[in-house]
Coordinates of N, CA, C and O in Angstrom, one line a residue:
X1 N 6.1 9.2 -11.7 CA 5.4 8.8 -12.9 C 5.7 7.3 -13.1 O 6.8 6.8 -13.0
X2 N 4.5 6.6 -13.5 CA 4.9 5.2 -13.6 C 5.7 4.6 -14.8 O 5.6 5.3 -15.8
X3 N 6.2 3.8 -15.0 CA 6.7 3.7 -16.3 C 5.9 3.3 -17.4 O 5.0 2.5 -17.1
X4 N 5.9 3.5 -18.3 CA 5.1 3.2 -19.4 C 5.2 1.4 -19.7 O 6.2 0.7 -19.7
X5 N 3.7 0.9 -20.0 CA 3.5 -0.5 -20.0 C 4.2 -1.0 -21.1 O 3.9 -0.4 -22.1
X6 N 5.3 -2.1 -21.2 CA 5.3 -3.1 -22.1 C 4.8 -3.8 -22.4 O 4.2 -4.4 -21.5
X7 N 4.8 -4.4 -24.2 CA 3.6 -5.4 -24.4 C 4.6 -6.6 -23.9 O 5.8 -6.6 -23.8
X8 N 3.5 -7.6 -23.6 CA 4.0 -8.9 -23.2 C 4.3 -9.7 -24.6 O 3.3 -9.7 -25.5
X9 N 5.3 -10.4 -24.9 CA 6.2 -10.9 -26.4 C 5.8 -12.8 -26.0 O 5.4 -13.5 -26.9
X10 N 6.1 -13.3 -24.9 CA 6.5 -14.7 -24.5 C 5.2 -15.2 -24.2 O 4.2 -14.8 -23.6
X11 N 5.4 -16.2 -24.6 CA 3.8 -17.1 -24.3 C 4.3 -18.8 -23.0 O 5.0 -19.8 -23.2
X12 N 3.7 -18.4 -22.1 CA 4.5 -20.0 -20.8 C 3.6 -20.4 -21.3 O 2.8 -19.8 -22.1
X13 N 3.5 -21.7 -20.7 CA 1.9 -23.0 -20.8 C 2.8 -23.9 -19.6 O 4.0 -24.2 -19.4
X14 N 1.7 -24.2 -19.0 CA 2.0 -24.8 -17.3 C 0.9 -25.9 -17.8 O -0.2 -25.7 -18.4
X15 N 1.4 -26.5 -17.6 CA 0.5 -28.2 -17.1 C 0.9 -28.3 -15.5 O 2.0 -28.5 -15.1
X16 N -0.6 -28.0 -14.4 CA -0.8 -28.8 -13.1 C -2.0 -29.6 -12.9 O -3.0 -29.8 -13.6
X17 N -1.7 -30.0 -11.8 CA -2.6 -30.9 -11.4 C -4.0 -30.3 -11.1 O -4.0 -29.1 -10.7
X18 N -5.0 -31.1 -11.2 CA -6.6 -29.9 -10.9 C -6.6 -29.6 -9.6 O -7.3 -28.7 -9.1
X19 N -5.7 -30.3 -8.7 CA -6.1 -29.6 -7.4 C -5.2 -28.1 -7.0 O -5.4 -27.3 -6.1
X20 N -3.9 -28.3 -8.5 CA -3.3 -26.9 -8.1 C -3.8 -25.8 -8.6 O -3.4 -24.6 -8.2
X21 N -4.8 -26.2 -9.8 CA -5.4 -25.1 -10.5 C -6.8 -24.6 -9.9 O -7.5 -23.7 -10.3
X22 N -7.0 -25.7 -8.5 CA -8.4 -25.1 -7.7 C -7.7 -24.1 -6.9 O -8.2 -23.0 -6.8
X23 N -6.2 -24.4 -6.0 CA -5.4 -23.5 -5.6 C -5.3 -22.2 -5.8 O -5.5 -21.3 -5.0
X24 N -4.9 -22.4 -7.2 CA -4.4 -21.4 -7.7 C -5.3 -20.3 -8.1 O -4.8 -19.1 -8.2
X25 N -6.9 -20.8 -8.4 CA -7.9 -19.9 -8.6 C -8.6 -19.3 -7.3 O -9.3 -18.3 -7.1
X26 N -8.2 -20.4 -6.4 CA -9.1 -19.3 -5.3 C -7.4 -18.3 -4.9 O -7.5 -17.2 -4.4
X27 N -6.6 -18.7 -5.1 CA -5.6 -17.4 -4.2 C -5.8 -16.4 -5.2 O -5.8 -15.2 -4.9
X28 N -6.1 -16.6 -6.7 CA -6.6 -15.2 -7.0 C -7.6 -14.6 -6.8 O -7.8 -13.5 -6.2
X29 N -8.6 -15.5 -7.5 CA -10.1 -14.5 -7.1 C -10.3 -14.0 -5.7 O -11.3 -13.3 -5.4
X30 N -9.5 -14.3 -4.6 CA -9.4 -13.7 -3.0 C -8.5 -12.1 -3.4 O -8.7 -11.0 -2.9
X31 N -7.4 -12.3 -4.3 CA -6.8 -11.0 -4.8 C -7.7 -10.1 -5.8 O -7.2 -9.0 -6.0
X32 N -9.0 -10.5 -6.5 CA -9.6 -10.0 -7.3 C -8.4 -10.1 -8.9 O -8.1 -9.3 -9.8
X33 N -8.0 -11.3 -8.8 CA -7.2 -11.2 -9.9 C -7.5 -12.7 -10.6 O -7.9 -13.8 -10.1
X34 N -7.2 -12.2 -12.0 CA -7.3 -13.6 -12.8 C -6.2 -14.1 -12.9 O -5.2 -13.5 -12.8
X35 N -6.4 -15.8 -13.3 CA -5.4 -16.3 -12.7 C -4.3 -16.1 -13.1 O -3.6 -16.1 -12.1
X36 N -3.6 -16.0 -14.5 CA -2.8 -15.3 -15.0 C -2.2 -14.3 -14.7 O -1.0 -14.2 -14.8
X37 N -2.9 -13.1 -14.2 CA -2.4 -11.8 -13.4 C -1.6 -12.5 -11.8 O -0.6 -12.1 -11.2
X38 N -2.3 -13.3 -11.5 CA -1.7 -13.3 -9.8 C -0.7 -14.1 -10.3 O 0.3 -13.5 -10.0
X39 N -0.4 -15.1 -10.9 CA 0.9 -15.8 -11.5 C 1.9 -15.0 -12.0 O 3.1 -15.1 -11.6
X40 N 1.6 -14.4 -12.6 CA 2.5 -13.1 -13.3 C 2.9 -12.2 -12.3 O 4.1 -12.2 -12.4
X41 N 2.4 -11.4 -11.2 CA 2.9 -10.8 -10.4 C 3.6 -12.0 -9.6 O 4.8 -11.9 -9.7
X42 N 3.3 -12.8 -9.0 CA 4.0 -14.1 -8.0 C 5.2 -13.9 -8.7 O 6.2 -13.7 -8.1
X43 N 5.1 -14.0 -10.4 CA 6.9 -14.3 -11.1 C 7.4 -13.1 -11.1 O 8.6 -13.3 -11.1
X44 N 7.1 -11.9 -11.1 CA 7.8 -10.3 -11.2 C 8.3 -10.7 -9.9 O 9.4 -11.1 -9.8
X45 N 7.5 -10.7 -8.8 CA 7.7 -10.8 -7.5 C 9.1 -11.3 -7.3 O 10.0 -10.5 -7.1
X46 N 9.3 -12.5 -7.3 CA 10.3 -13.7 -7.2 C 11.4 -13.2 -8.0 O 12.6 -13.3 -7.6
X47 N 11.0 -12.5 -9.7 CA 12.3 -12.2 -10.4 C 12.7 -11.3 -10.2 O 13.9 -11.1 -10.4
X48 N 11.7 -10.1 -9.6 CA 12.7 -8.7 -9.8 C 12.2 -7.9 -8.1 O 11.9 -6.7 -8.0
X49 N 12.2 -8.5 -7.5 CA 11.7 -8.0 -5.8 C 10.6 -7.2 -6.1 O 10.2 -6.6 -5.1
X50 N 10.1 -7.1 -7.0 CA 9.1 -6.2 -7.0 C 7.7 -6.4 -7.6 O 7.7 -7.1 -8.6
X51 N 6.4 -6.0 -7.1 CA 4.8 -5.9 -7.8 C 4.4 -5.3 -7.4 O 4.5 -5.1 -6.2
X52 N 3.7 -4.6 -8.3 CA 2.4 -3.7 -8.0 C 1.5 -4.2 -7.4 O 1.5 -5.4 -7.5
X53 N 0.3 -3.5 -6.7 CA -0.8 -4.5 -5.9 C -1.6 -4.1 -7.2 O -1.2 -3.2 -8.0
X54 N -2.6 -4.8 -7.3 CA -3.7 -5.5 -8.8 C -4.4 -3.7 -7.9 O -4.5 -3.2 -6.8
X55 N -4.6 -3.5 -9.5 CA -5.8 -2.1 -9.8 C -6.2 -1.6 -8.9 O -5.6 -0.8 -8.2
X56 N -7.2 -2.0 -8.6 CA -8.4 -2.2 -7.2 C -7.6 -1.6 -6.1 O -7.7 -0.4 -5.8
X57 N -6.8 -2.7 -5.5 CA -5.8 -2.1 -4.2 C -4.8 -0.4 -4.9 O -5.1 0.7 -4.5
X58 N -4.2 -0.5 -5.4 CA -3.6 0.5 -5.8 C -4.5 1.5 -5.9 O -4.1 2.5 -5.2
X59 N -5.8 1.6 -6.5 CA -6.6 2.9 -6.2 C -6.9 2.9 -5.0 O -6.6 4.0 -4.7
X60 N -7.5 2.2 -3.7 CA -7.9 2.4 -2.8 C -6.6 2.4 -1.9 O -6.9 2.9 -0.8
X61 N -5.3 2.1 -2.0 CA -3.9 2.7 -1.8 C -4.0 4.3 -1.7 O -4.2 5.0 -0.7
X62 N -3.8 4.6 -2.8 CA -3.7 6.3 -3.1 C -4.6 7.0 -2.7 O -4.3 8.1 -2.4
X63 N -6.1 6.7 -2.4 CA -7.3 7.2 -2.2 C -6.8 7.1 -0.5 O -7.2 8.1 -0.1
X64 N -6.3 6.5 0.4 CA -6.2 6.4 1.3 C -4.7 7.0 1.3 O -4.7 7.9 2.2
X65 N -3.7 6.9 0.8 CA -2.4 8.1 1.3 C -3.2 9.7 1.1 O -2.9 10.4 2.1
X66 N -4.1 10.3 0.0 CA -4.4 11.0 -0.2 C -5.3 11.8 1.1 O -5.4 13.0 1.4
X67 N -5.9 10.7 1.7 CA -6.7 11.3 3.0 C -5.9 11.1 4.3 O -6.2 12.0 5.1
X68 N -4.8 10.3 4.8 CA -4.4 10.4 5.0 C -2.9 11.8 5.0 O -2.1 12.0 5.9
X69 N -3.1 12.1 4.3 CA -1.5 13.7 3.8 C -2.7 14.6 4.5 O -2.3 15.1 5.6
X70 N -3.9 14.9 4.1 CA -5.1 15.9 4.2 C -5.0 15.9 6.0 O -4.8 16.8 6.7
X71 N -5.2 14.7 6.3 CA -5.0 14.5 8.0 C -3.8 15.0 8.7 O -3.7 15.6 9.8
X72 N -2.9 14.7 7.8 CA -1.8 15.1 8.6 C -1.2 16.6 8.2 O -0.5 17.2 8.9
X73 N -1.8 17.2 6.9 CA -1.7 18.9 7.1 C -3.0 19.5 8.0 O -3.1 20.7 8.2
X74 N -3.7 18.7 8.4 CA -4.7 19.2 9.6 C -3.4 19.7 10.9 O -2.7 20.7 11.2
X75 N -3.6 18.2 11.3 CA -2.4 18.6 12.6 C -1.8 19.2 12.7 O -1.7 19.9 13.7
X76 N -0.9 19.5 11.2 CA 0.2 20.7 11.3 C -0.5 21.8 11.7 O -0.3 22.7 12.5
X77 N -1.6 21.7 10.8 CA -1.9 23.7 11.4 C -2.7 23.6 12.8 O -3.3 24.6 13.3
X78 N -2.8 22.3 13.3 CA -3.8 22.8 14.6 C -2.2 22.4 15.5 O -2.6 22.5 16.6
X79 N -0.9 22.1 15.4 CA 0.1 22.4 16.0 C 0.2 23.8 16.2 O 0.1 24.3 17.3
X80 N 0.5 24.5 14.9 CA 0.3 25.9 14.6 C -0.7 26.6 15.9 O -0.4 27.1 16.9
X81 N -1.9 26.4 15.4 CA -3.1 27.0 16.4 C -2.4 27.0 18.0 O -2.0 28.0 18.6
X82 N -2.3 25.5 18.5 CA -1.7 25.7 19.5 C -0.7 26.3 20.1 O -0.7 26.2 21.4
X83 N 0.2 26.8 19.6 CA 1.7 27.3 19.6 C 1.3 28.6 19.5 O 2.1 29.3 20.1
X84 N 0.2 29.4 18.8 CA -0.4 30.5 18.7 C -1.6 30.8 20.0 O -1.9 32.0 20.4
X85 N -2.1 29.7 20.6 CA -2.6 30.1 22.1 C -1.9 30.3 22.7 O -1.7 29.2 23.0
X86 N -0.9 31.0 23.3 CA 0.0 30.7 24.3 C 0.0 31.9 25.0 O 0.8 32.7 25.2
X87 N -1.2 31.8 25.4 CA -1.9 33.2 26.1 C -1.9 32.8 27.2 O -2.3 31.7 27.6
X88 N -1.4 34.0 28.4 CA -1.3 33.6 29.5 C -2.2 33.3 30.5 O -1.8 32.7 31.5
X89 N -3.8 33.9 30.2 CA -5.1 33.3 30.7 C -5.4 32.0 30.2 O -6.1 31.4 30.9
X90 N -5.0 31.4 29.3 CA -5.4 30.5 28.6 C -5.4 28.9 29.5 O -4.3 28.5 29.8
X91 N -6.4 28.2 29.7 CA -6.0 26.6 31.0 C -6.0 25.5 29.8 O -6.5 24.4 30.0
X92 N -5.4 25.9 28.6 CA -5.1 24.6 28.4 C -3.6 24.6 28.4 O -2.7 25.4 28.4
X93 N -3.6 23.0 28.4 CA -2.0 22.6 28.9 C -1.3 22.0 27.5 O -1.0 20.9 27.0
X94 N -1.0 23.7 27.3 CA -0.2 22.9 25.8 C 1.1 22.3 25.8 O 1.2 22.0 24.6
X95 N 1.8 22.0 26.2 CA 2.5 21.0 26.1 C 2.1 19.8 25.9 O 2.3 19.2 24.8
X96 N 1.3 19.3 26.9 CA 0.3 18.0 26.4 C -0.3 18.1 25.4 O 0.2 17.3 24.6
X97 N -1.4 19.1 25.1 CA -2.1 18.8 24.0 C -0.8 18.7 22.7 O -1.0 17.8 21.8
X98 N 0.4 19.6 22.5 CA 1.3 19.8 21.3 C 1.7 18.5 21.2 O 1.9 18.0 20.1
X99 N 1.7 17.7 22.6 CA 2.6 16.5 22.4 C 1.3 15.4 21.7 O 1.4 14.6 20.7
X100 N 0.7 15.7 22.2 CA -0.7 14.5 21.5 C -0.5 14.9 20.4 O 0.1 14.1 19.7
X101 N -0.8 16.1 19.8 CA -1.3 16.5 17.9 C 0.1 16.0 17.5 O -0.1 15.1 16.6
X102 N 1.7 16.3 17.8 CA 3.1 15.4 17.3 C 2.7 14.2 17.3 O 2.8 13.8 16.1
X103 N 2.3 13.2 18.2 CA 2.3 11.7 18.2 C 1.0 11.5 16.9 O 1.5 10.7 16.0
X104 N 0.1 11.9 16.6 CA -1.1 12.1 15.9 C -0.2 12.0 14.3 O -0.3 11.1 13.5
X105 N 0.5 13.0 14.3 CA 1.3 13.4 13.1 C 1.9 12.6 13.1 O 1.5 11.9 12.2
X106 N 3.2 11.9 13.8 CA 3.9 11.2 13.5 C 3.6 10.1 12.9 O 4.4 9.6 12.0
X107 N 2.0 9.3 13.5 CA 1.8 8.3 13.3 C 0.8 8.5 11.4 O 0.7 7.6 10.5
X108 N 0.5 9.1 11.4 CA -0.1 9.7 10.2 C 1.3 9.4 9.2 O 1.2 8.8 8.1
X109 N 2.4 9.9 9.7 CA 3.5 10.0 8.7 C 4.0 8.4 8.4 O 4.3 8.0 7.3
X110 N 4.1 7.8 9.5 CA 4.5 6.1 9.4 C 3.1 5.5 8.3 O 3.2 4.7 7.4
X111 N 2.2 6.0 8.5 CA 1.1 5.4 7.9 C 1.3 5.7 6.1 O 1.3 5.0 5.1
X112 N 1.5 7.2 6.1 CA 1.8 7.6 4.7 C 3.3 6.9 4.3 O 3.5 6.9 3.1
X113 N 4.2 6.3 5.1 CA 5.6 5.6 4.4 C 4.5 4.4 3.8 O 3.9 4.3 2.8
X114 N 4.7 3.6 4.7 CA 4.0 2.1 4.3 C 2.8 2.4 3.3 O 3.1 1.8 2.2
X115 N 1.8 3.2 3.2 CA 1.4 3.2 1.9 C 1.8 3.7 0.6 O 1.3 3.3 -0.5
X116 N 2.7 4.7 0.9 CA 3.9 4.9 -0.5 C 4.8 3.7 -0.7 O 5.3 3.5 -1.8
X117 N 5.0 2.8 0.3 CA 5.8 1.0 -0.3 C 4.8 0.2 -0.7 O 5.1 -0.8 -1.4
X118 N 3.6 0.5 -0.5 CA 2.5 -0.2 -1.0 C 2.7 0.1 -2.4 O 3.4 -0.7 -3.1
X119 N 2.2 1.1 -2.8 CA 2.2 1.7 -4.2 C 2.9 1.9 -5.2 O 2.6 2.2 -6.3
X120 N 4.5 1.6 -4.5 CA 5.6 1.4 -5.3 C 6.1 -0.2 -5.5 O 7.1 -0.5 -6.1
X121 N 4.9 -1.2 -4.8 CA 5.0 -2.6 -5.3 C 5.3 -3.3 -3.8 O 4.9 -4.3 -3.4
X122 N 6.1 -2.3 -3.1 CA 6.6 -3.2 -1.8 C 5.3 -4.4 -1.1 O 4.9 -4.2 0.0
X123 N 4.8 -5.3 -1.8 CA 3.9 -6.5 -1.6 C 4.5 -7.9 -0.4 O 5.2 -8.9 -0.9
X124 N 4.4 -7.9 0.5 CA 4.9 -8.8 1.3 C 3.9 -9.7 1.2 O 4.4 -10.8 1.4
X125 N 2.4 -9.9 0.9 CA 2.0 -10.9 0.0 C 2.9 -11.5 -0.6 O 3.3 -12.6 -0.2
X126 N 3.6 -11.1 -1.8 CA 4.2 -12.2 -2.6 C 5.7 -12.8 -2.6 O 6.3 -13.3 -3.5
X127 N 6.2 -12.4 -0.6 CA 6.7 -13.4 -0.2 C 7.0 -14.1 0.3 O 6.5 -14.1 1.4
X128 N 7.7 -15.1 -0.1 CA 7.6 -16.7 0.3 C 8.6 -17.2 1.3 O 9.8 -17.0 1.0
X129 N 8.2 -17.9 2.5 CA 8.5 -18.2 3.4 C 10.4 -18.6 3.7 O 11.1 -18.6 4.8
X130 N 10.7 -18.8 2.3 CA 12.3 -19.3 2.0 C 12.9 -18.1 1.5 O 13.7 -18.2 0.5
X131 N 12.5 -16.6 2.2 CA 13.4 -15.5 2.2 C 13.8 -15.1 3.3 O 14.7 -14.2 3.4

């Protein structure tokens, strides 16, 4: 469960130069964020190791671990299936095939970590070259 939002109390004001505020507006609108949002995550980022990815990515995050998990309870039960042919007429070579549908699943499973560090903020976007 996510934590419930606090309201924001502190008001910054930045004075830059116009060519850092042309900067600064295309690195957001390329994030779908306004410029304030991508500043604000940049400073979570930097102060507390942590951001969420902006709305957008977070739903298409979860929408993608979610098809992803559905893929990889496929495998399991066509592991299953296979491990249940094990009929002695049968010319397929299960070992092979068990070992393909494992590698299949495994890789399904690396794919479902990194998108749960996605969603829990792990953003390597927002770090900077002096970590």
């Amino acid at each position: 469960m996510a934590p419930p939002r606090t309201r924001t109390t502190d008001r910054l004001q930045l004075r830059l130069m116009r060519e850092d505020i042309v900067q600064l507006d295309a690195a957001a609108n390329a994030r779908g964020l306004k410029r304030t949002e991508w500043l604000v995550m940049l400073l979570r980022r930097r102060l507390h190791a942590t951001s969420p990815p902006p709305r957008g990515d977070r739903v298409m995050i979860a929408q993608s671990w979610r098809e992803l998990n559905r893929i990889g309870i496929n495998l399991n039960q066509a592991v299953h299936a296979l491990h249940a042919a094990t009929m002695v007429d049968s010319r397929l070579d299960l070992a092979r095939e068990a070992a393909r549908v494992a590698s299949f699943r495994d890789e399904v499973a690396d794919q479902l970590r990194v998108l749960g560090r996605a969603l829990k903020g792990d953003m390597a976007y927002w770090d900077t070259a002096d970590e």
